mmCIF file of C-alpha atoms in Angstrom:
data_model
loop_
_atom_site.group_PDB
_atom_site.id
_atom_site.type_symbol
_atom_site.label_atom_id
_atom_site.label_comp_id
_atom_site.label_asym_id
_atom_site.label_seq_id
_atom_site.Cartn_x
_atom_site.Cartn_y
_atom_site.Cartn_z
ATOM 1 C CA UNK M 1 49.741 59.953 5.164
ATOM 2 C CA UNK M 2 46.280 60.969 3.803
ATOM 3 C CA UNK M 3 44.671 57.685 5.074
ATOM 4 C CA UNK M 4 45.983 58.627 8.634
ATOM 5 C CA UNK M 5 44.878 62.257 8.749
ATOM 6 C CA UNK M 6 41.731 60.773 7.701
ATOM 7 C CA UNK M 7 41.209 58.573 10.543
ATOM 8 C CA UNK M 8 42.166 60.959 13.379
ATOM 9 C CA UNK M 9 39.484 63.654 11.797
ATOM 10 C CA UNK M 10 36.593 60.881 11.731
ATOM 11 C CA UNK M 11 38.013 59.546 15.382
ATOM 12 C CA UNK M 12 37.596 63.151 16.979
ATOM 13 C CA UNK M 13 33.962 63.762 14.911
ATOM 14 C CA UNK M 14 32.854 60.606 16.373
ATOM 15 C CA UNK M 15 34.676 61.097 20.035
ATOM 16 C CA UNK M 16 33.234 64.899 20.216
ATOM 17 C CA UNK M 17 29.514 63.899 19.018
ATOM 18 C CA UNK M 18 29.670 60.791 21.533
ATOM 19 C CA UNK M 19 30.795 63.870 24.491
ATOM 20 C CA UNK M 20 28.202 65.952 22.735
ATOM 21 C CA UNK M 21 25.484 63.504 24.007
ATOM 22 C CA UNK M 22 23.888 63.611 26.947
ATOM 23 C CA UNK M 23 21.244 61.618 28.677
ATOM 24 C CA UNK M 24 19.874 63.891 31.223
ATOM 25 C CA UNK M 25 19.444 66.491 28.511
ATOM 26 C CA UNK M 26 17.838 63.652 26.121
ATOM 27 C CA UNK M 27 15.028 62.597 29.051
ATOM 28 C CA UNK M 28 14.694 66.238 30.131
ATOM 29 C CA UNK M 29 13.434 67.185 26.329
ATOM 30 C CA UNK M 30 10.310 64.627 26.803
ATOM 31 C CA UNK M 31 7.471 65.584 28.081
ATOM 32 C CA UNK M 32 6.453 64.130 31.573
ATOM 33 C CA UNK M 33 3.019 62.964 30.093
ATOM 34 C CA UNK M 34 4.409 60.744 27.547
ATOM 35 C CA UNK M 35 6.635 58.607 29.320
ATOM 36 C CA UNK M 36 4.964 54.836 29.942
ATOM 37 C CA UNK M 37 5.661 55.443 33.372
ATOM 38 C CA UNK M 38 4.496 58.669 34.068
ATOM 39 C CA UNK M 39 0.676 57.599 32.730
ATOM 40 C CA UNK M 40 -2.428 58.038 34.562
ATOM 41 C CA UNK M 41 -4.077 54.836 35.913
ATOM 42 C CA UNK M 42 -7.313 55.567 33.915
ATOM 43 C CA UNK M 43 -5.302 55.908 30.714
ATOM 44 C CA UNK M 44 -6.636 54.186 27.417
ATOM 45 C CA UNK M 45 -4.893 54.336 24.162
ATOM 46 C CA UNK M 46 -6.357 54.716 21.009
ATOM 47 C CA UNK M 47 -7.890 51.790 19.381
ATOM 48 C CA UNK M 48 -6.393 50.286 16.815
ATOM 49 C CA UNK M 49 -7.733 51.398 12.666
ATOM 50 C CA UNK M 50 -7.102 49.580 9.786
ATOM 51 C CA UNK M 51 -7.307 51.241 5.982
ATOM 52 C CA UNK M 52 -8.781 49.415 3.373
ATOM 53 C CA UNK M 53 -6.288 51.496 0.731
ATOM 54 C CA UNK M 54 -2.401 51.226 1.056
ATOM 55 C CA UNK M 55 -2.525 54.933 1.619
ATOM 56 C CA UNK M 56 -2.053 56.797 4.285
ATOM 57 C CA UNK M 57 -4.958 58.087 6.588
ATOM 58 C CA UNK M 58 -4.481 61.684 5.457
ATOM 59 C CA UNK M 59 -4.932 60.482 1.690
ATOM 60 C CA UNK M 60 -7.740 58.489 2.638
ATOM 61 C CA UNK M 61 -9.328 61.230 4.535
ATOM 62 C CA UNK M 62 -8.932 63.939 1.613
ATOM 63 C CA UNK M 63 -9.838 61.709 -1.267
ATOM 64 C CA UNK M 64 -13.119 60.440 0.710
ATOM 65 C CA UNK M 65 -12.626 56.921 0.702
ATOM 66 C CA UNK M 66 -13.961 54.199 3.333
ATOM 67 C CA UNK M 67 -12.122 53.693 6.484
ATOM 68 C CA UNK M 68 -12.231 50.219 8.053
ATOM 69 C CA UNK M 69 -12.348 50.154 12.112
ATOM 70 C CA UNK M 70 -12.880 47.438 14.257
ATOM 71 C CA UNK M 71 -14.298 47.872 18.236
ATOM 72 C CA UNK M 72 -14.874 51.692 17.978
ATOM 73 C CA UNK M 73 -18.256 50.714 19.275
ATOM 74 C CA UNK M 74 -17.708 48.207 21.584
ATOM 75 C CA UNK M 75 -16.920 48.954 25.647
ATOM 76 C CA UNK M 76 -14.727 46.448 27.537
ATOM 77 C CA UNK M 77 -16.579 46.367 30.250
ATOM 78 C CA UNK M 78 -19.604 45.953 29.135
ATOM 79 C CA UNK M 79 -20.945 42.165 30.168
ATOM 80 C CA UNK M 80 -21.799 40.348 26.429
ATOM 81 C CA UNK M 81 -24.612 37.972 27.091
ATOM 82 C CA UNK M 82 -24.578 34.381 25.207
ATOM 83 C CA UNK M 83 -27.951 34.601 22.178
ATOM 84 C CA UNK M 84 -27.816 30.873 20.611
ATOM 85 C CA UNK M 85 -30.234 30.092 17.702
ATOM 86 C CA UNK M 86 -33.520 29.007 18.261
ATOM 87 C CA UNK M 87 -34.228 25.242 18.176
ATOM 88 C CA UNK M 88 -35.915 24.056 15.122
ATOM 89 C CA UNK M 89 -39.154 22.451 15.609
ATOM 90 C CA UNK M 90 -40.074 18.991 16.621
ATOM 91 C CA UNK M 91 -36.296 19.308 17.979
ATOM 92 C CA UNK M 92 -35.892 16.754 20.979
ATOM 93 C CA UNK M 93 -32.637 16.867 22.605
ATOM 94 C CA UNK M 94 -31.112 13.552 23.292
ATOM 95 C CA UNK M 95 -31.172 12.363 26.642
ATOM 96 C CA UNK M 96 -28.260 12.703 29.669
ATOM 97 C CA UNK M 97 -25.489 9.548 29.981
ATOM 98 C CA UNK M 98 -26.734 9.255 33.172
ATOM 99 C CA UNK M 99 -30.159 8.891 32.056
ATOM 100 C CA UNK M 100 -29.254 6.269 29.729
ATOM 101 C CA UNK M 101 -30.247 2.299 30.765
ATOM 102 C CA UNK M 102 -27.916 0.599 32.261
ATOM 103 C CA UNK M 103 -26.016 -2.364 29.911
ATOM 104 C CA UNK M 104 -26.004 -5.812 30.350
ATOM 105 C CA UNK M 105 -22.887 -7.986 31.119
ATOM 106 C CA UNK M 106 -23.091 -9.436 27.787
ATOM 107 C CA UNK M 107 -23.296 -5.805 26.233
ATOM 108 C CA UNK M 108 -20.078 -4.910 28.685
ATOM 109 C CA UNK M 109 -18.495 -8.127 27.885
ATOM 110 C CA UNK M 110 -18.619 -8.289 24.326
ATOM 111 C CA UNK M 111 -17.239 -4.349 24.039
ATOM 112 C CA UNK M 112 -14.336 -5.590 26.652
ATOM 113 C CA UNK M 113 -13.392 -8.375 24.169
ATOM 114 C CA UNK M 114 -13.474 -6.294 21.016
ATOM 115 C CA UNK M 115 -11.028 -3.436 22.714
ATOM 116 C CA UNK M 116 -8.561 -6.000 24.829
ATOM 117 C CA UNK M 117 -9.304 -9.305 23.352
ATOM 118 C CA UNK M 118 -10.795 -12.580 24.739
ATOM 119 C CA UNK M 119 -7.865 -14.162 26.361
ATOM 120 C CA UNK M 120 -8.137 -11.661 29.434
ATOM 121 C CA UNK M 121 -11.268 -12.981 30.389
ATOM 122 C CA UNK M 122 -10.810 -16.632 29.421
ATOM 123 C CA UNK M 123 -13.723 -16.846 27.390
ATOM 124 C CA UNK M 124 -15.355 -15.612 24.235
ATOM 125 C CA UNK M 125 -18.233 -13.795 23.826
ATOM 126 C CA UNK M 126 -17.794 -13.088 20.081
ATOM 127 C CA UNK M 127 -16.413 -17.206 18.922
ATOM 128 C CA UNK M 128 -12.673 -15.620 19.271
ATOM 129 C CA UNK M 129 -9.775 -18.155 20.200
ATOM 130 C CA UNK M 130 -8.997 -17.864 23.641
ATOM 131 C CA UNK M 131 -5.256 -18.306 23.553
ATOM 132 C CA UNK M 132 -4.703 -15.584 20.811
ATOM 133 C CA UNK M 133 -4.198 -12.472 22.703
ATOM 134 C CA UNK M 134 -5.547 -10.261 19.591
ATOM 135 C CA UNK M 135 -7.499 -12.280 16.957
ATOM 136 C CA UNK M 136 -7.447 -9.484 14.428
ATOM 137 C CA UNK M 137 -3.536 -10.219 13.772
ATOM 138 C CA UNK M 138 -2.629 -12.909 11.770
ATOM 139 C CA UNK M 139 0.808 -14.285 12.682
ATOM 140 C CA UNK M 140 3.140 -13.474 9.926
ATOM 141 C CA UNK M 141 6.180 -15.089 10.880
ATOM 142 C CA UNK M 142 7.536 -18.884 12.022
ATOM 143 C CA UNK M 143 8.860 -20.350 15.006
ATOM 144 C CA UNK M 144 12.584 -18.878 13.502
ATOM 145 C CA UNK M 145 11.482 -15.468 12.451
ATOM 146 C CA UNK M 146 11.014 -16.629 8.870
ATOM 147 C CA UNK M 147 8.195 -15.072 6.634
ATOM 148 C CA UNK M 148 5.250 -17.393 6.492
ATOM 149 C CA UNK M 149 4.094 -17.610 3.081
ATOM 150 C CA UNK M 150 0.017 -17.421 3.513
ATOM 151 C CA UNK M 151 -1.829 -20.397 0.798
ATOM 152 C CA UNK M 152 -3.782 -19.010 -2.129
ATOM 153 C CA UNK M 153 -7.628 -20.837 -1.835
ATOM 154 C CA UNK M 154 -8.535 -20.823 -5.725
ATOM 155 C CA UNK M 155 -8.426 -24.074 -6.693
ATOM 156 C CA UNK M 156 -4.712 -24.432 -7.932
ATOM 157 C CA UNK M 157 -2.142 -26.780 -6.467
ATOM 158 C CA UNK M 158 1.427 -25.433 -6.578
ATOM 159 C CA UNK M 159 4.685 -27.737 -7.183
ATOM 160 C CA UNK M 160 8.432 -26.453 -7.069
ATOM 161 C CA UNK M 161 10.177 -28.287 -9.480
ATOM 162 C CA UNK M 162 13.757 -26.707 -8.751
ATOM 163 C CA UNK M 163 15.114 -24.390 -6.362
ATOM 164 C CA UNK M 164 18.763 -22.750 -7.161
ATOM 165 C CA UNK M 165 21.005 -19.938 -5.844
ATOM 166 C CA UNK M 166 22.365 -17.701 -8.588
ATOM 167 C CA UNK M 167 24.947 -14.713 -8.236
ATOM 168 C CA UNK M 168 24.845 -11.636 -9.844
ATOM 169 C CA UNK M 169 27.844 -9.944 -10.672
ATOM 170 C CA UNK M 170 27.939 -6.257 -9.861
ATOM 171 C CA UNK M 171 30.407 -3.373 -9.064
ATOM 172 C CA UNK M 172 31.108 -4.479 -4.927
ATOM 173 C CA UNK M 173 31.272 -8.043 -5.713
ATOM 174 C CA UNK M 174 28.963 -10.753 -6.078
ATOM 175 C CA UNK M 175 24.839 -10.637 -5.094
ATOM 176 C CA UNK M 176 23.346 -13.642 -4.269
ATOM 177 C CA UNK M 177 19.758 -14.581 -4.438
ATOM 178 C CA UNK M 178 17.413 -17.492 -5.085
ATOM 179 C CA UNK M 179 15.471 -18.843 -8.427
ATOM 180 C CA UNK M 180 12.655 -21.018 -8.464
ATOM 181 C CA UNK M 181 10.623 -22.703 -10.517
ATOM 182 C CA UNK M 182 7.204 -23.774 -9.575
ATOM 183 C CA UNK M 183 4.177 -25.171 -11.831
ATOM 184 C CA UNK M 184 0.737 -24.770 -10.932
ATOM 185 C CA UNK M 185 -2.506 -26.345 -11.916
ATOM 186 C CA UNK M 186 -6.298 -27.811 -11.058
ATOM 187 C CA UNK M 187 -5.618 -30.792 -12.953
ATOM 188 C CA UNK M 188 -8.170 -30.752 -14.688
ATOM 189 C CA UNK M 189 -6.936 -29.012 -17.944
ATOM 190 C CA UNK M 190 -5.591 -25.847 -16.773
ATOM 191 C CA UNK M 191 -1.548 -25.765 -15.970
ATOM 192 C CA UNK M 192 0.947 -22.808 -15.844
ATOM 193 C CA UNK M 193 4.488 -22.268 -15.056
ATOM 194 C CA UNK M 194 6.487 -19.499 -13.221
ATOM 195 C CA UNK M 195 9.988 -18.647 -12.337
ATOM 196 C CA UNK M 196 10.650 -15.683 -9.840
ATOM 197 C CA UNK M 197 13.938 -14.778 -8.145
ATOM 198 C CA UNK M 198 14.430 -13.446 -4.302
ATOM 199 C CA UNK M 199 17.154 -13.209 -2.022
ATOM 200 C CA UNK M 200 14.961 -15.505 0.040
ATOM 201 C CA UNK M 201 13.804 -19.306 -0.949
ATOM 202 C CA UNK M 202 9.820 -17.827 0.683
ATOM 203 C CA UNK M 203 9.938 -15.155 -1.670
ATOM 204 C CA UNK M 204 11.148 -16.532 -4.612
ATOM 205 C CA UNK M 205 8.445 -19.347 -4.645
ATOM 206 C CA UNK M 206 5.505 -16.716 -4.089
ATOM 207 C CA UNK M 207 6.765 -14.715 -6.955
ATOM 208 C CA UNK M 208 7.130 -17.872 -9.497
ATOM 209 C CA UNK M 209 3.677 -19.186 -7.737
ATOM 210 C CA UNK M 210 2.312 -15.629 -8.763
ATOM 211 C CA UNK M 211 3.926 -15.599 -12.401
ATOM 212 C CA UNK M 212 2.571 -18.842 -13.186
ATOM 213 C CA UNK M 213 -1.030 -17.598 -12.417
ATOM 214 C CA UNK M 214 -0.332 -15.267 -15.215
ATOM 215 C CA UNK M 215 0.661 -17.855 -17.644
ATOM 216 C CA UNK M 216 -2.000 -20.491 -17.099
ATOM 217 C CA UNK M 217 -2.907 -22.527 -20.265
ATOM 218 C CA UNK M 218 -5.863 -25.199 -21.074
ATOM 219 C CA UNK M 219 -4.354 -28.475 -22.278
ATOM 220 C CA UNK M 220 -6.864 -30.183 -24.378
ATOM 221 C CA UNK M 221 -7.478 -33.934 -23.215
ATOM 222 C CA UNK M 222 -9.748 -36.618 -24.417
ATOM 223 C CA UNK M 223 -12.211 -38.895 -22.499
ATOM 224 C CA UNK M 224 -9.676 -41.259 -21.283
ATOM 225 C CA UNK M 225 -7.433 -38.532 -19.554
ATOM 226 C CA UNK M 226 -5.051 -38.104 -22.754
ATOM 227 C CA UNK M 227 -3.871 -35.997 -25.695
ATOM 228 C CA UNK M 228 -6.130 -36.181 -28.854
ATOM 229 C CA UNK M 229 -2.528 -37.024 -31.101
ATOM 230 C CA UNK M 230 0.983 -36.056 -30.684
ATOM 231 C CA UNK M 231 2.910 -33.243 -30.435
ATOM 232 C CA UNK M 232 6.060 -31.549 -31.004
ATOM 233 C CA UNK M 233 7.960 -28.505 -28.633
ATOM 234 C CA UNK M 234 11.077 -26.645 -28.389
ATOM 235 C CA UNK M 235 12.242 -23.593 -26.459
ATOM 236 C CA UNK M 236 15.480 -22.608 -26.922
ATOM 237 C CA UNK M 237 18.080 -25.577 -27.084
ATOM 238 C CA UNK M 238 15.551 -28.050 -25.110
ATOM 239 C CA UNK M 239 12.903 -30.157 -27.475
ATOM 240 C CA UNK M 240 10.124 -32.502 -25.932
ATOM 241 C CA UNK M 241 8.235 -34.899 -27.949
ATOM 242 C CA UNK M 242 4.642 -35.703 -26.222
ATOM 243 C CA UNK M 243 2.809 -39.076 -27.515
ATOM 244 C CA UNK M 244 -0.788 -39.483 -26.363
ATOM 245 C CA UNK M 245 -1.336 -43.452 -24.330
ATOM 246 C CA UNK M 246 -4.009 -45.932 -23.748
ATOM 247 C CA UNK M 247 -5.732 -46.065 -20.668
ATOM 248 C CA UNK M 248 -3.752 -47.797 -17.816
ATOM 249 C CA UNK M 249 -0.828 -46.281 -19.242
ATOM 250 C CA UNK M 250 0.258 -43.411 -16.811
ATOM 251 C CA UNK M 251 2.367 -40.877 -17.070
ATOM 252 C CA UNK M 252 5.706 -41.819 -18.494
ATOM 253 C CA UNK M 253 7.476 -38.899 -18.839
ATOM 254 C CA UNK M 254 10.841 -37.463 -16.726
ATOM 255 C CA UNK M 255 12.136 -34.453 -15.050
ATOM 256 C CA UNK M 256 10.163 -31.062 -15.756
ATOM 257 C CA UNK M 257 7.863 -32.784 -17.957
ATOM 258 C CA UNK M 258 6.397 -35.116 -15.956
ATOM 259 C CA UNK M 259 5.659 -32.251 -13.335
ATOM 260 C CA UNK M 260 3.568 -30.182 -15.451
ATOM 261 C CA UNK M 261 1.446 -33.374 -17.420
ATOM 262 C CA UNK M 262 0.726 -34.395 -13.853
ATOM 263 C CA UNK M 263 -0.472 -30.703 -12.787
ATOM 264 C CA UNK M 264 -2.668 -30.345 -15.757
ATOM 265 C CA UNK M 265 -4.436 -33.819 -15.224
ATOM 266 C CA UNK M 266 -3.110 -35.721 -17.790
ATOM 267 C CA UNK M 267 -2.856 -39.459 -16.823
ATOM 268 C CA UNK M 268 -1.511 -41.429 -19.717
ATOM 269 C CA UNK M 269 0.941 -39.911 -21.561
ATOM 270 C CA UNK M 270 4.129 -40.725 -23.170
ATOM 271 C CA UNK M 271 7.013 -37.855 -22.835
ATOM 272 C CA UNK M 272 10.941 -37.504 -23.938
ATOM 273 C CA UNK M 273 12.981 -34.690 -23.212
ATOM 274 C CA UNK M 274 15.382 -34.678 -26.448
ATOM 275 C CA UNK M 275 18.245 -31.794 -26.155
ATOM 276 C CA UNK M 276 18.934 -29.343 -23.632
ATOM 277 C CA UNK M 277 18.366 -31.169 -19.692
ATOM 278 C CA UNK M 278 17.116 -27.291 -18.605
ATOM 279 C CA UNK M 279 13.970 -27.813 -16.060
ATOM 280 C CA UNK M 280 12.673 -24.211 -16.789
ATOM 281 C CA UNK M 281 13.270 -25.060 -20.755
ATOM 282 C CA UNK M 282 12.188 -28.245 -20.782
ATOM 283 C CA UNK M 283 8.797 -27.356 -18.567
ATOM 284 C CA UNK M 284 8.269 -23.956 -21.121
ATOM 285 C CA UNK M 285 8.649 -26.596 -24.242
ATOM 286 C CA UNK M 286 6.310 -28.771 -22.750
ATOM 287 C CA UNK M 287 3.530 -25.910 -22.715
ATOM 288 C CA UNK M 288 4.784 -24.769 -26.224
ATOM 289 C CA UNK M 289 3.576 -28.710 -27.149
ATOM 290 C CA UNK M 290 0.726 -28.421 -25.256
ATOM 291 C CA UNK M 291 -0.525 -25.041 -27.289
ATOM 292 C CA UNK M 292 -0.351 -26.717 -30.484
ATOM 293 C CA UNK M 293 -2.488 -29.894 -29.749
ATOM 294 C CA UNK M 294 -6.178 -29.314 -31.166
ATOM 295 C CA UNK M 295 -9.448 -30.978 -30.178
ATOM 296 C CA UNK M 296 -10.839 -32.908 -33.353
ATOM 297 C CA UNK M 297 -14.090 -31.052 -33.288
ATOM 298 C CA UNK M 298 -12.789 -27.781 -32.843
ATOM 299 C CA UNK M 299 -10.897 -28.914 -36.329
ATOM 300 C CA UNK M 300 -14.216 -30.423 -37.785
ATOM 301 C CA UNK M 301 -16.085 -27.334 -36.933
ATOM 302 C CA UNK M 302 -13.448 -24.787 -38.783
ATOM 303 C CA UNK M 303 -13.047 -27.558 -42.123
ATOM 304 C CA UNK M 304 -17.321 -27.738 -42.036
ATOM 305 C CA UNK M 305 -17.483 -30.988 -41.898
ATOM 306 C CA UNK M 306 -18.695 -33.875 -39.079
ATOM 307 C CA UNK M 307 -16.151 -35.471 -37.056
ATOM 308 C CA UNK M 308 -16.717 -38.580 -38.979
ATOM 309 C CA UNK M 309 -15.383 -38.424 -41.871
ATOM 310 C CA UNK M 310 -11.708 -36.633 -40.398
ATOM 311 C CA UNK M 311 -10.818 -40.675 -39.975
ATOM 312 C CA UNK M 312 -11.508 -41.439 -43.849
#
């Protein structure tokens, strides 16, 4: 009952105060001279001052302090004339484009075939190919849309000894991808071997390619293109035995083995893969072998003694 009463008391405030207002009376009250409309053509405001201090401008005024105005001095219409800075001396200003000499066709031709190439034209001005409509881009892809792999030029020849699809078990199911392994050498004492995995066959063999640059080993040979004595390697269950031939010999040696004795130059050698059949095993046990073989006057020089007498 109280909320009601309430609400009809604020209902007839609000209703009388609304009837209470009125707009003629409200515009009457103004004075003519202040209305935007009522203003004198020649009429300029006051410009525009900004306080240094957070204070009001009677504060500022009493205490004394600064006051900051901008264009209390300046007239509108007053015509501002341009004052650049004087030239320096011995300044000489550069001459007009149409004073310039004219260019030669070569000049005009060679700036045509660096901005739209030379195959517009249909020749070459600059040694471009004429059929490539930009020489700048290299063509990254095959005749399928594959990735073209771009050969590394330093002196090492690459060999994929086995390429195999692996899964990977994960929470949606099964992710296939790619592993190979590839060996690398100059033949000529240097050999290393990589293994990289993509979900493309491209990829994988430039990321082995680029892991066995990392691993790249010197594989000690004598004069007649073989091992100074034999030599012994495992890695995990996979064991090679490497035996050290007369010339005419060759390479007798199987699977992963043979691969990287042939990248590293050797070319009579005797090799048996005993255990595991593993390529990437077998081919990391041959390198373990590798490591341990010694050059007999590397030995002679740490024992003191000449290389002669190591056979007495």
């Amino acid at each position: 009952m109280a909320s009601a009463m309430s609400l009809s008391s604020l209902s007839s405030l609000s209703l009388r105060s609304y009837r209470s207002f009125s707009s003629s009376s409200y515009f009457a009250s103004i004075p003519p001279t202040s209305s935007f409309l009522l203003r004198p053509l020649n009429f300029r405001p006051t410009p525009l001052r900004l306080y240094a201090t957070t204070q009001p401008p009677s504060a500022t005024a009493s205490n004394g302090d600064l006051e900051t105005t901008f264009f209390d001095n300046v007239e509108p219409s007053e015509v501002v004339t341009f004052d650049p800075p004087e030239r320096p001396e011995g300044y000489v200003p550069p001459p007009a484009f149409d004073e310039l000499p004219p260019e030669t066709e070569e000049e005009i031709a060679v700036a045509y075939e660096e901005i739209y190439g030379p195959a517009y034209s249909g020749e070459s001005v600059l040694g471009n190919d004429i059929y490539v409509m930009d020489a700048k881009l290299k063509k990254t892809s095959s005749l399928l849309g594959r990735k073209k792999r771009e050969k590394v030029t330093d002196g090492f020849e690459e060999r994929v000894v086995q390429v195999r699809r692996v899964t990977k078990v994960v929470k949606g199911g099964k992710k296939m991808s790619f592993r190979a392994i590839v060996v690398v050498g100059n033949k000529e004492g240097q050999v290393g071997v990589g293994v990289g995995k993509a979900k493309e066959v491209v990829d994988a063999i430039a990321k082995s390619s680029t892991n066995a640059r990392r691993n790249i080993v010197t594989v000690p040979m004598t004069k007649y293109s073989t091992f100074p004595h034999r030599s012994d390697g495992d890695y995990g269950a996979a064991k090679v035995m490497l035996r050290p031939a007369s010339p005419g010999t060759g390479v007798i040696a199987g699977g992963a083995v043979r691969v990287v004795l042939e990248m590293a130059g050797v070319e009579n050698a005797l090799g048996k893969q005993i255990g595991s059949k593993n390529a990437l095993n077998n081919a990391r046990a041959t390198v373990i072998a590798v490591q341990k073989m010694r050059q007999f006057r590397d030995v002679a020089r740490e024992r003191g003694i000449p290389m002669e007498e190591l056979w007495k």
